[in-house]
Coordinates of C-alpha atoms in Angstrom, one line a residue:
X1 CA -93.3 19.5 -50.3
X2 CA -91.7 18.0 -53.6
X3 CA -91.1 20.8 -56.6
X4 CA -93.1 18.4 -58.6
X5 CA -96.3 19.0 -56.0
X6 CA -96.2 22.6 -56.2
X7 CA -95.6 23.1 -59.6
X8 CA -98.8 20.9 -60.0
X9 CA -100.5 23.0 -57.0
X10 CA -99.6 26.3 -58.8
X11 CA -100.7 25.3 -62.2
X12 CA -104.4 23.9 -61.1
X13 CA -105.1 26.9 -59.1
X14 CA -107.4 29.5 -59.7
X15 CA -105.6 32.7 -58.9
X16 CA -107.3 36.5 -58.1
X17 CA -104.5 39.1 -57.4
X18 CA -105.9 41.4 -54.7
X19 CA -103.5 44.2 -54.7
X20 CA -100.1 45.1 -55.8
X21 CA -97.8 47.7 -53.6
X22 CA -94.9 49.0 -54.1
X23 CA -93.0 50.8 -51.0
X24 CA -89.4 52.5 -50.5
X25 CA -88.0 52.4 -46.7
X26 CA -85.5 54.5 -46.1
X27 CA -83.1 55.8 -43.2
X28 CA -85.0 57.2 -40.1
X29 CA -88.3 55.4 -41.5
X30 CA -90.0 53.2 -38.3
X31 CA -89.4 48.9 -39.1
X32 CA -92.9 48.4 -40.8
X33 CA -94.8 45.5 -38.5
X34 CA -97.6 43.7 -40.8
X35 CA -100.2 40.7 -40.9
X36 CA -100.4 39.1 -44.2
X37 CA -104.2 39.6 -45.1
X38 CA -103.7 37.1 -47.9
X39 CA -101.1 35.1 -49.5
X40 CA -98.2 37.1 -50.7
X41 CA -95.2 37.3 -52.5
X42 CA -92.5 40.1 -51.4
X43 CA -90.4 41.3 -54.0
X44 CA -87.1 42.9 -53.2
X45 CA -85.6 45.0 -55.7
X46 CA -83.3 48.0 -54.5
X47 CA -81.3 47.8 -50.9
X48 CA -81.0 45.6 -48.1
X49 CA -83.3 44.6 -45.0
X50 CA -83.8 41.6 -42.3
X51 CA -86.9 40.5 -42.8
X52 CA -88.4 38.5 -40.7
X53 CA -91.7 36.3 -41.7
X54 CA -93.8 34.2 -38.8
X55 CA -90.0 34.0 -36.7
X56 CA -88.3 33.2 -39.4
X57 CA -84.9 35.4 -40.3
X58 CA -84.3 36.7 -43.6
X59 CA -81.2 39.3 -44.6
X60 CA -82.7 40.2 -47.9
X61 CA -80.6 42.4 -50.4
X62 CA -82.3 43.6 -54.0
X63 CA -83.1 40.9 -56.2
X64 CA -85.0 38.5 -53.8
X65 CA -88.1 36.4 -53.5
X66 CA -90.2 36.1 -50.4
X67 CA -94.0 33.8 -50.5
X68 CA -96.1 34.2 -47.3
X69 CA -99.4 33.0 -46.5
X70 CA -102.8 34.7 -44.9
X71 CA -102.1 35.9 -41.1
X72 CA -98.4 35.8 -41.1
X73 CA -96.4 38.4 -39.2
X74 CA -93.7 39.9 -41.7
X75 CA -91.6 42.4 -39.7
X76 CA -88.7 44.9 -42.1
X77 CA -85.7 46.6 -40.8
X78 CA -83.9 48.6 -42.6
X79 CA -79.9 47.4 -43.1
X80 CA -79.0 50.4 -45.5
X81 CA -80.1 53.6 -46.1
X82 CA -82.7 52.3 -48.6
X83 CA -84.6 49.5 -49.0
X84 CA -87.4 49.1 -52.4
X85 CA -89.7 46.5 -52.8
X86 CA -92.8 45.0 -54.3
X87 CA -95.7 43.2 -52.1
X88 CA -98.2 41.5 -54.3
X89 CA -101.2 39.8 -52.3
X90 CA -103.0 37.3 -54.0
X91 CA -106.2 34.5 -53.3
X92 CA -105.8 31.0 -54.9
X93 CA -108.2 28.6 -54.9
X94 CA -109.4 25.4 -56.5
X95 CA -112.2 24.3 -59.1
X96 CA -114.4 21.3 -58.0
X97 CA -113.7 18.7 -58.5
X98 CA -109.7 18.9 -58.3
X99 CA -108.2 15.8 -59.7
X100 CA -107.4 12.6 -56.7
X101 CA -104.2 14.0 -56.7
X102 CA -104.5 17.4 -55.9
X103 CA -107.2 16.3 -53.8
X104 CA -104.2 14.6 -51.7
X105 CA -101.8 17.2 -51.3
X106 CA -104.2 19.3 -50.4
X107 CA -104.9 17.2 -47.4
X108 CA -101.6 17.2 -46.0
X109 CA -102.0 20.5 -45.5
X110 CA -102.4 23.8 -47.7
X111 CA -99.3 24.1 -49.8
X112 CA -100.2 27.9 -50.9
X113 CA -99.6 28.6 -47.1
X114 CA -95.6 27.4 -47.2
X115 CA -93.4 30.1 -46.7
X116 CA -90.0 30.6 -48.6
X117 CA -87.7 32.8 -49.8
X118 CA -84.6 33.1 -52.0
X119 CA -82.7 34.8 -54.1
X120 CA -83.2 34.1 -58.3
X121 CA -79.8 33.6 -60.6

C-alpha cells in the first residue's frame, strides 16, 4: 500500500481504543503466545525480544513499533534479561458513505489489517 493510502485510511477512520496494557518480561518468565483479539499496535520501550507476528521475525530492542491486525499470532522471547512494552488494541472503522476513494482501497483488501514494524528516529 502507498504512504499516501494509509495516511488517507488512517485519517477517515473512526477509531475506539479497546484496551491499553503495559507488561515487563523478564529472565525465567515463559515466551508469552497470543492471538490479537483486535488490531494492535506493540510498543517496545525497555530491552530486547524476537518477536514474531503471523511467521513473521522481528528482533525488537526498546524504542520500536509493531501494528498487527485481529487474529494474528504474536509470539515474545525474551533476548535479555528484561524486556518492557506497551500493547494498545484498538477497533477502526468507517462512516457511510466513505468517499469513492476510500471506498477503493478498501476493496483491495483491509489496509487496517497490514502488519509492520520498525523502529522511529
Amino acid at each position: 500500500m502507498k504512504i499516501n493510502e494509509h495516511m488517507l485510511i488512517w485519517t477517515s477512520a473512526s477509531v475506539k481504543l479497546m484496551d491499553v496494557r503495559h507488561a515487563t518480561m523478564t529472565s525465567g518468565d515463559e515466551p508469552l503466545a497470543y492471538r490479537l483479539p483486535a488490531n494492535g499496535f506493540l510498543f517496545a520501550i525497555r530491552g530486547s525480544a524476537q518477536i514474531t507476528l503471523d511467521n513473521v521475525e522481528y528482533v525488537v530492542n526498546s524504542m520500536f513499533v509493531l501494528h498487527g491486525g485481529k487474529g494474528m499470532s504474536l509470539n515474545i522471547q525474551l533476548n535479555q534479561d528484561r524486556f518492557e512494552y506497551y500493547l494498545i488494541l484498538y477497533k477502526a472503522g468507517f462512516l457511510l458513505p466513505a468517499s469513492p476513494e476510500i471506498r477503493s482501497i478498501l476493496a483491495a483488501g483491509n489496509p487496517l489489517q497490514i502488519q509492520y514494524g520498525y523502529a522511529p528516529l
